[in-house]
MMTF fields as JSON, N, C-alpha, C and O atoms, coordinates in Angstrom:
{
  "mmtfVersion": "1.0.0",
  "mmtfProducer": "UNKNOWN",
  "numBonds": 451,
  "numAtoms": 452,
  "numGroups": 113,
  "numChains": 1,
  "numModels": 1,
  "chainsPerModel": [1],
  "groupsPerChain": [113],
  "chainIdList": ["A"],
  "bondAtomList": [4, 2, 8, 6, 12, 10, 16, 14, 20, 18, 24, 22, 28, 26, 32, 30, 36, 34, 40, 38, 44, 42, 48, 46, 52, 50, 56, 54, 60, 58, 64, 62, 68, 66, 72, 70, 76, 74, 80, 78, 84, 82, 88, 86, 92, 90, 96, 94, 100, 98, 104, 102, 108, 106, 112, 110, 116, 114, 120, 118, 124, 122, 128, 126, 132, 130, 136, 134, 140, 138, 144, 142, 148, 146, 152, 150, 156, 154, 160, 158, 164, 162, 168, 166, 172, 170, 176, 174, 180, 178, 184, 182, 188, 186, 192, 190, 196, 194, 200, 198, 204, 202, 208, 206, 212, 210, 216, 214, 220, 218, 224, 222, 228, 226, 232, 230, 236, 234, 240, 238, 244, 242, 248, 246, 252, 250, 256, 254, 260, 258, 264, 262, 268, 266, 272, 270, 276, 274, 280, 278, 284, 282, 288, 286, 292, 290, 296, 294, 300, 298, 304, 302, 308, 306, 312, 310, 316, 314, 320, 318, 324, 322, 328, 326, 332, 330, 336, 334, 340, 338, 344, 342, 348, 346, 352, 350, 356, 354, 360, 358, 364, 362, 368, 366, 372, 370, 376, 374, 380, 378, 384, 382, 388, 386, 392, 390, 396, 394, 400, 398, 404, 402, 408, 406, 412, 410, 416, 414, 420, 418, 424, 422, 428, 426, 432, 430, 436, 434, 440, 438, 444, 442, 448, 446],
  "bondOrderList": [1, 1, 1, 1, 1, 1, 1, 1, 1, 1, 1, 1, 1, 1, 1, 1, 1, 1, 1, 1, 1, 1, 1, 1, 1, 1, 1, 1, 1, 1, 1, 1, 1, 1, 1, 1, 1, 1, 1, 1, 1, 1, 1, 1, 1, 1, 1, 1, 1, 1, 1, 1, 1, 1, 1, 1, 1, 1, 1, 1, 1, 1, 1, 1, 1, 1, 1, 1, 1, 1, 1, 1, 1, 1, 1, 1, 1, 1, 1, 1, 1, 1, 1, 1, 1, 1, 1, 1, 1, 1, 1, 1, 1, 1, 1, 1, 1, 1, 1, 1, 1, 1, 1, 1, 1, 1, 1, 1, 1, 1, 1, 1],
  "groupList": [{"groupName": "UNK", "atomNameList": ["N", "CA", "C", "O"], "elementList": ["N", "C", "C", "O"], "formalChargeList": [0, 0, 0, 0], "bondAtomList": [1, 0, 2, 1, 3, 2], "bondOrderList": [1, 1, 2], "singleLetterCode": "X", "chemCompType": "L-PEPTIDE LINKING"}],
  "groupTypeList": [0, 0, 0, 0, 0, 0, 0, 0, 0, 0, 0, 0, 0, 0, 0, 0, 0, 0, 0, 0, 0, 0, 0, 0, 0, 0, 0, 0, 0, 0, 0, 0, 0, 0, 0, 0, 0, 0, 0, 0, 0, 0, 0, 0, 0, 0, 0, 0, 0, 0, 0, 0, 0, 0, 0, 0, 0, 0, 0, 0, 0, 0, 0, 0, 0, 0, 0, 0, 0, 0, 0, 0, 0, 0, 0, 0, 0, 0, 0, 0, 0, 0, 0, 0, 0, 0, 0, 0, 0, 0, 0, 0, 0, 0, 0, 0, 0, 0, 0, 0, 0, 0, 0, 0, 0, 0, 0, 0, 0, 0, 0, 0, 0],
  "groupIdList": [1, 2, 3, 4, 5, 6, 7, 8, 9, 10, 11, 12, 13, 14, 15, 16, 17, 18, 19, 20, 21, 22, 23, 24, 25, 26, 27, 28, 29, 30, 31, 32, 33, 34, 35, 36, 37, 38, 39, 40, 41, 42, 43, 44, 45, 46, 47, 48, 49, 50, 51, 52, 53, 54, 55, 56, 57, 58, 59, 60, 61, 62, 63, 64, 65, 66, 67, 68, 69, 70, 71, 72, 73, 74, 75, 76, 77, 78, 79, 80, 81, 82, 83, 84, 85, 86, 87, 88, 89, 90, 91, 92, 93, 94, 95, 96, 97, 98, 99, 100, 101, 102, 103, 104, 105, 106, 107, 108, 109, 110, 111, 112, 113],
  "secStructList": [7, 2, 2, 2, 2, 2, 2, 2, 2, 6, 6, 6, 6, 7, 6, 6, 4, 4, 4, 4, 7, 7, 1, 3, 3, 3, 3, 3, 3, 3, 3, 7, 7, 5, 1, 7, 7, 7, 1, 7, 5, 7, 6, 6, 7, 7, 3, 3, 1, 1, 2, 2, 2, 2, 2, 2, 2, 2, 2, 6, 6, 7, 6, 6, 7, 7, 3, 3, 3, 3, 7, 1, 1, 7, 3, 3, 3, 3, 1, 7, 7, 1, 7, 7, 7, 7, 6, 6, 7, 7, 3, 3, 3, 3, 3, 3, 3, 3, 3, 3, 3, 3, 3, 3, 6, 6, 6, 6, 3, 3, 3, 3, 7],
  "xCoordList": [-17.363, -16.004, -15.174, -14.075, -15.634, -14.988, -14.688, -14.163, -15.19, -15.028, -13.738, -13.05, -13.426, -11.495, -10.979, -9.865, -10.995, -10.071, -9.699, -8.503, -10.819, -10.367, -9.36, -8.263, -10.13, -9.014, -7.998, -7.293, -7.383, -6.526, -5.129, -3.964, -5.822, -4.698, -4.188, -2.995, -4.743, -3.621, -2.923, -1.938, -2.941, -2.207, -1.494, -0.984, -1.646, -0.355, 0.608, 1.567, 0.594, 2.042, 1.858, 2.832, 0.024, 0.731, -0.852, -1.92, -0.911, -2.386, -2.834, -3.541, -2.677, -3.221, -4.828, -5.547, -5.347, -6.459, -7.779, -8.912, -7.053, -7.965, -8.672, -9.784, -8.313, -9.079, -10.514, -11.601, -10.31, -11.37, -12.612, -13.556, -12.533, -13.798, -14.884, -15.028, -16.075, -17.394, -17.22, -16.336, -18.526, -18.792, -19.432, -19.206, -20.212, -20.307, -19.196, -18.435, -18.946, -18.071, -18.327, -19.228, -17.325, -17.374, -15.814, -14.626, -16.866, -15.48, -15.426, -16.45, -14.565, -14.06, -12.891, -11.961, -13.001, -12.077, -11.2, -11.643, -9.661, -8.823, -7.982, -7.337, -7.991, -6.58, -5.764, -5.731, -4.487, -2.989, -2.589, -3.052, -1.464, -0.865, 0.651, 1.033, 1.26, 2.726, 3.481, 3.165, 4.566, 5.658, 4.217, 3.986, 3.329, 2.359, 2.416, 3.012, 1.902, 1.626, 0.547, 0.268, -0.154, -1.316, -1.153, -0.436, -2.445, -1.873, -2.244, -3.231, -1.64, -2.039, -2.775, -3.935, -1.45, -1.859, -3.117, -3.53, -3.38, -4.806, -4.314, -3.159, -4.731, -4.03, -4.501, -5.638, -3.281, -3.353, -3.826, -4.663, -3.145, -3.355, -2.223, -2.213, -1.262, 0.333, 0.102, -0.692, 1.142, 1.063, 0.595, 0.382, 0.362, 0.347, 0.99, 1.097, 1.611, 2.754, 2.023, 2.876, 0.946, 0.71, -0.812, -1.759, -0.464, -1.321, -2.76, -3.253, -3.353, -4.444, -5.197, -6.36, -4.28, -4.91, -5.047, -5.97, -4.086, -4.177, -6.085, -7.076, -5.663, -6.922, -8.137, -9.09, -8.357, -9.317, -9.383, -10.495, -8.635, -9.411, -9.466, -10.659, -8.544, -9.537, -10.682, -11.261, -11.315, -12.322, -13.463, -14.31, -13.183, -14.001, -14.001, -14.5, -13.473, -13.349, -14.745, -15.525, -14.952, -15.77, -15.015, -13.906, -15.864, -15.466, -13.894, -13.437, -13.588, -12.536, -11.014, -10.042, -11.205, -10.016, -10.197, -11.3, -9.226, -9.425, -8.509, -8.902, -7.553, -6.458, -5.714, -5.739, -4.885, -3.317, -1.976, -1.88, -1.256, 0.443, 1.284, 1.399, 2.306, 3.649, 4.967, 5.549, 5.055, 6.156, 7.107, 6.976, 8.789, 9.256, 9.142, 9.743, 8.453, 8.056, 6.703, 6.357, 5.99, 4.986, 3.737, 4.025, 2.209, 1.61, 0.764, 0.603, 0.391, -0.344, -1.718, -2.009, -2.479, -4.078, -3.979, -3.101, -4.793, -4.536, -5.742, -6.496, -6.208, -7.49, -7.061, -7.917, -6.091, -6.152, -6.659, -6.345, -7.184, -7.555, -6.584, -5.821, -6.226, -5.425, -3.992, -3.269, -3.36, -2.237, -1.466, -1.659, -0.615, 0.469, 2.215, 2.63, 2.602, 4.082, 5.104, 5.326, 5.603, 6.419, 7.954, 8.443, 8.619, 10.234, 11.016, 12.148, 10.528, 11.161, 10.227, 10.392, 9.526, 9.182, 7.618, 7.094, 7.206, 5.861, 4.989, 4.948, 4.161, 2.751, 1.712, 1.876, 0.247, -1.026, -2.237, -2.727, -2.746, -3.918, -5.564, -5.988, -6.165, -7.297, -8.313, -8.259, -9.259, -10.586, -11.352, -11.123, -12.255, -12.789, -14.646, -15.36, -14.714, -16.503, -16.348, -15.37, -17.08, -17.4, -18.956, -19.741, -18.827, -20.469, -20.244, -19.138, -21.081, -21.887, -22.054, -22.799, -21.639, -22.037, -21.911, -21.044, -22.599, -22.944, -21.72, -21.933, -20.53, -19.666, -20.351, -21.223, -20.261, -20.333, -19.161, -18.469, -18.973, -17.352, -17.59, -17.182, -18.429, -18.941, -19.014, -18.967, -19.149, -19.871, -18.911, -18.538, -18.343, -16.948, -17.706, -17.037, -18.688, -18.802, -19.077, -19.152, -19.404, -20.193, -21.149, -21.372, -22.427, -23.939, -23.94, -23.15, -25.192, -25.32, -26.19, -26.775, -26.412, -27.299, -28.626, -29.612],
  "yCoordList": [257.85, 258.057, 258.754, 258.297, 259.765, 260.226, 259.356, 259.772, 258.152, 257.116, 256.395, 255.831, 256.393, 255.695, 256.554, 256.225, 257.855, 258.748, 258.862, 258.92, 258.916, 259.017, 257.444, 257.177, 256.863, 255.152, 254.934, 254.137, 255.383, 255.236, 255.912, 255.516, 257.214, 258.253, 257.79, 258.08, 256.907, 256.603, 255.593, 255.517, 254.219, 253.166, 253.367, 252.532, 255.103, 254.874, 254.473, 254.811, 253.433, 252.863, 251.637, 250.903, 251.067, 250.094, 248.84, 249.357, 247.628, 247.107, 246.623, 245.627, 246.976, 246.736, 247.029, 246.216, 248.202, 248.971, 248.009, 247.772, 247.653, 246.723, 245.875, 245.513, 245.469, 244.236, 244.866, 244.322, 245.992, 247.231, 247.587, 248.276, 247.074, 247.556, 247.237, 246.07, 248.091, 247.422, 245.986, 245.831, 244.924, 244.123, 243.947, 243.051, 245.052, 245.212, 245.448, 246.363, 244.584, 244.603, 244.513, 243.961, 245.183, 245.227, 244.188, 244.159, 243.33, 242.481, 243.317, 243.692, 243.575, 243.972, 243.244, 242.634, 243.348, 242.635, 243.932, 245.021, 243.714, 243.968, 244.049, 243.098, 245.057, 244.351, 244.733, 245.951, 243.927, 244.55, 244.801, 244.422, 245.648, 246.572, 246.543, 247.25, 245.669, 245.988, 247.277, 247.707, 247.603, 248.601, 249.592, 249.645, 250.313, 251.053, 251.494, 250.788, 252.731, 252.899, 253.88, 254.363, 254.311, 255.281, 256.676, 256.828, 257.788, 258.957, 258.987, 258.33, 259.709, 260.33, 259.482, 259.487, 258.776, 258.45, 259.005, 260.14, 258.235, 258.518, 259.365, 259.133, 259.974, 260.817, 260.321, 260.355, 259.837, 259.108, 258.094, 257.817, 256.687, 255.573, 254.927, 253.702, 255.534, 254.937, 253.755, 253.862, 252.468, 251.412, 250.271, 250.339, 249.165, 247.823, 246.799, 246.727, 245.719, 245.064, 243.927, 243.572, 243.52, 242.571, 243.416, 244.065, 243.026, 243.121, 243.265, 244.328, 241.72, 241.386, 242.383, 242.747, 242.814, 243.778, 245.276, 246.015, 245.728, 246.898, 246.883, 247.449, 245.535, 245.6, 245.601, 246.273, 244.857, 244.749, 246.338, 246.596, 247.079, 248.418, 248.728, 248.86, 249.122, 250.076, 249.779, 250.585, 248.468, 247.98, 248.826, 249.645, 248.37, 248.891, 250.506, 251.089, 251.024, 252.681, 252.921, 253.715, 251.977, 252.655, 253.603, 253.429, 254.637, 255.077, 256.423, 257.306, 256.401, 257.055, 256.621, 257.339, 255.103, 254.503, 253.947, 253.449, 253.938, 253.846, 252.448, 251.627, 252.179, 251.07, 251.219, 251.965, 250.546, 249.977, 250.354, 249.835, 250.936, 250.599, 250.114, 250.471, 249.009, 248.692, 248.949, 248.584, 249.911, 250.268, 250.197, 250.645, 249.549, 249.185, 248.284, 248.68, 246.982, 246.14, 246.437, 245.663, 247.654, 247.809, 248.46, 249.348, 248.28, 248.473, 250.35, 250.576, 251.366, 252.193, 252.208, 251.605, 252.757, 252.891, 254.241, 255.101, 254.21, 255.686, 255.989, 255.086, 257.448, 257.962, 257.959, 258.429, 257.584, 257.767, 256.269, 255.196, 256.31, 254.899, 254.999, 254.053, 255.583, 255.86, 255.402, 256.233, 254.138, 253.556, 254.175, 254.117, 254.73, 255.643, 254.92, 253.979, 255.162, 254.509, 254.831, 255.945, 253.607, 253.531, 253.287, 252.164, 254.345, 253.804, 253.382, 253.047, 253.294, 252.203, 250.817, 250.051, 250.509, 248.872, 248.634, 247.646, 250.385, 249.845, 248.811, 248.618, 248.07, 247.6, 248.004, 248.485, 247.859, 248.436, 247.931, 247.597, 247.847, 246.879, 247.854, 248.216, 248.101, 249.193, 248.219, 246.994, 248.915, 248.263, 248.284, 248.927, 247.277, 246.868, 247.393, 248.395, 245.765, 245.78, 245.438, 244.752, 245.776, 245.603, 245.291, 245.627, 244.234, 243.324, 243.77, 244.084, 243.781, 244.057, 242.808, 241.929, 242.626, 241.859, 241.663, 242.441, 240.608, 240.624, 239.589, 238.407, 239.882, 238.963, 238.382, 239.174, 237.562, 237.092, 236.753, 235.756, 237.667, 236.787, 235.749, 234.647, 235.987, 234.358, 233.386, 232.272, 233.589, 232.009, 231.794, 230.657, 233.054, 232.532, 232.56, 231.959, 233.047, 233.094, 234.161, 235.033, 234.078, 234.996, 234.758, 233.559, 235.715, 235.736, 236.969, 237.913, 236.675, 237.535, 238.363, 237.813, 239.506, 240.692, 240.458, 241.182],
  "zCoordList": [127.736, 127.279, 128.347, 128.661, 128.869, 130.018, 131.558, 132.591, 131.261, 132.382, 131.94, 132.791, 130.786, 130.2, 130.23, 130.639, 130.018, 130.648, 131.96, 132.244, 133.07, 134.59, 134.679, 135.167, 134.129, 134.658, 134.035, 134.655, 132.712, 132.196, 132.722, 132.713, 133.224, 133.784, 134.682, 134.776, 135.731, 136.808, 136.429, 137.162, 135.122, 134.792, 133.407, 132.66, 133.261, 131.551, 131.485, 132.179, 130.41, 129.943, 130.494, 130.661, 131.013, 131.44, 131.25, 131.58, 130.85, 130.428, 131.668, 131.513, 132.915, 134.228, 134.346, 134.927, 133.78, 133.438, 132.909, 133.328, 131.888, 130.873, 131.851, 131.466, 133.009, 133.667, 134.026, 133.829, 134.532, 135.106, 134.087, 134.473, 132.791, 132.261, 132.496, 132.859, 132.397, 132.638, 131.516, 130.674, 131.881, 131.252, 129.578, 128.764, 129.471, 128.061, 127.316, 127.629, 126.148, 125.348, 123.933, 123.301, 123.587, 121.53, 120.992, 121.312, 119.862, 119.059, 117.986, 117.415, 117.727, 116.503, 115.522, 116.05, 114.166, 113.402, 113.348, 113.714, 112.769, 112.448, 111.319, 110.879, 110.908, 109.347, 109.192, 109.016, 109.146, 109.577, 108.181, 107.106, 108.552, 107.249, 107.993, 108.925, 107.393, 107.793, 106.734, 105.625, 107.656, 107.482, 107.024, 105.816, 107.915, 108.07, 109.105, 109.918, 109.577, 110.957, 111.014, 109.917, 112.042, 111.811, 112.965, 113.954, 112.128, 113.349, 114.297, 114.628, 115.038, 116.235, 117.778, 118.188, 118.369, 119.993, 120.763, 120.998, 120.941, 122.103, 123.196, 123.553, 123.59, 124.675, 126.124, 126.594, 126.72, 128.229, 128.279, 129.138, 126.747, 127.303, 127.242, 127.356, 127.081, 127.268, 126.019, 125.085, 126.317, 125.523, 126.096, 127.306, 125.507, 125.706, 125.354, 124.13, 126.086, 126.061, 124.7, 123.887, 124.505, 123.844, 122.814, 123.258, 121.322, 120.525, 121.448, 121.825, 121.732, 122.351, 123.237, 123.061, 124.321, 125.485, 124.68, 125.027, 123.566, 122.551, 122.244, 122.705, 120.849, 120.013, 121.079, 120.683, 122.64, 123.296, 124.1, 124.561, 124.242, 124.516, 123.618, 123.347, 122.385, 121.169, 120.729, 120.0, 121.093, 120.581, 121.489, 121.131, 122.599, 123.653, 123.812, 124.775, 122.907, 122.883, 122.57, 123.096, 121.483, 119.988, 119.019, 118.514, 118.875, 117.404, 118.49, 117.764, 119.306, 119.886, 119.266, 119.035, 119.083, 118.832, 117.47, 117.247, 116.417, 115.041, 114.945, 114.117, 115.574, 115.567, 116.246, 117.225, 115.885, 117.074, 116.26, 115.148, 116.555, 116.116, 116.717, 117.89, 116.122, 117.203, 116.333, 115.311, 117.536, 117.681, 118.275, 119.414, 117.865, 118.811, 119.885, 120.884, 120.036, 120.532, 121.462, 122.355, 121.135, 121.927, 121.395, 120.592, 121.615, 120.66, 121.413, 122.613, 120.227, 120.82, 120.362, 119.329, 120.943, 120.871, 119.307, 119.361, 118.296, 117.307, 116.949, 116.586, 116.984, 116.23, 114.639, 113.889, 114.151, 112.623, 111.857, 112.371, 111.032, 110.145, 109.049, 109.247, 108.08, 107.299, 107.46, 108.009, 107.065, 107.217, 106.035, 104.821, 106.719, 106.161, 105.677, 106.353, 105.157, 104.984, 106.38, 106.853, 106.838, 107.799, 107.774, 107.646, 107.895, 107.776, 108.554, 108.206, 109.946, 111.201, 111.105, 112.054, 110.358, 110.317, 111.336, 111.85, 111.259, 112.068, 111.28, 110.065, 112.5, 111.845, 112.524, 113.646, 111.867, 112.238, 112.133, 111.055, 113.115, 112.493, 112.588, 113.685, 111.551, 111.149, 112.031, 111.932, 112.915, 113.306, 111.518, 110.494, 111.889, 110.695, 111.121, 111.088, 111.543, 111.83, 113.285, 113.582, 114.128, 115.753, 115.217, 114.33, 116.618, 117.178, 118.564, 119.003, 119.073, 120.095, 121.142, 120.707, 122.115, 122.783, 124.074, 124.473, 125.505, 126.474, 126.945, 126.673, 127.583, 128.596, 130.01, 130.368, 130.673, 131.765, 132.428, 132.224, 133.257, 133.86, 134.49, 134.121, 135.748, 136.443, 135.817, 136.34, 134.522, 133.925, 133.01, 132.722, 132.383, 131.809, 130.1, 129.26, 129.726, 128.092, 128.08, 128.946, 126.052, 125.721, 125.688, 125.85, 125.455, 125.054, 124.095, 124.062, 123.215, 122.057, 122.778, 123.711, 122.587, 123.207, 122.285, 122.427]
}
């Protein structure tokens, strides 16, 4: 965990980072809750311009990152699970279940671990 902190700090605010992860990766499902939003920003991962690159680091947090909010056309990383009532029109999407599994970039799939 202390290895997304050193890398995150020099690219906040920005999904440049995300390319940089090791190869082990977690899928996780999602479940959105509109006009919801959840607490409390991750500290020093700025935002992400697209849902996708959001949900694919919180996934890859583990249990650090609880979901995503967008706000204002941009989504944040949140330790809260608890979708709360939103009066600027946030939405949120709760991690659900994460699998476990082995990427190959060279080869371009997945493999099951």
């Amino acid at each position: 965990k202390q290895w997304y902190q050193r890398r995150v700090a020099i690219t906040a605010g920005s999904d440049h980072w995300f390319y940089f992860i090791p190869t082990e990766d977690r899928l996780c499902q999602y479940k959105q809750y509109n006009n919801r939003y959840l607490d409390t920003n991750i500290a020093d991962h700025g935002y992400y311009a697209s849902l996708g690159s959001a949900q694919q680091a919180c996934s890859r947090m583990g249990d650090l990152c609880k979901g995503v909010t967008r706000s204002s056309g941009v989504h944040y990383l949140r330790q809260g699970s608890t979708p709360k009532p939103a009066s600027r029109g946030e939405t949120s999407w709760v991690k659900t279940t994460c699998e476990e599994e082995d990427f190959h970039y060279f080869e371009q799939k997945f493999m099951d671990v």
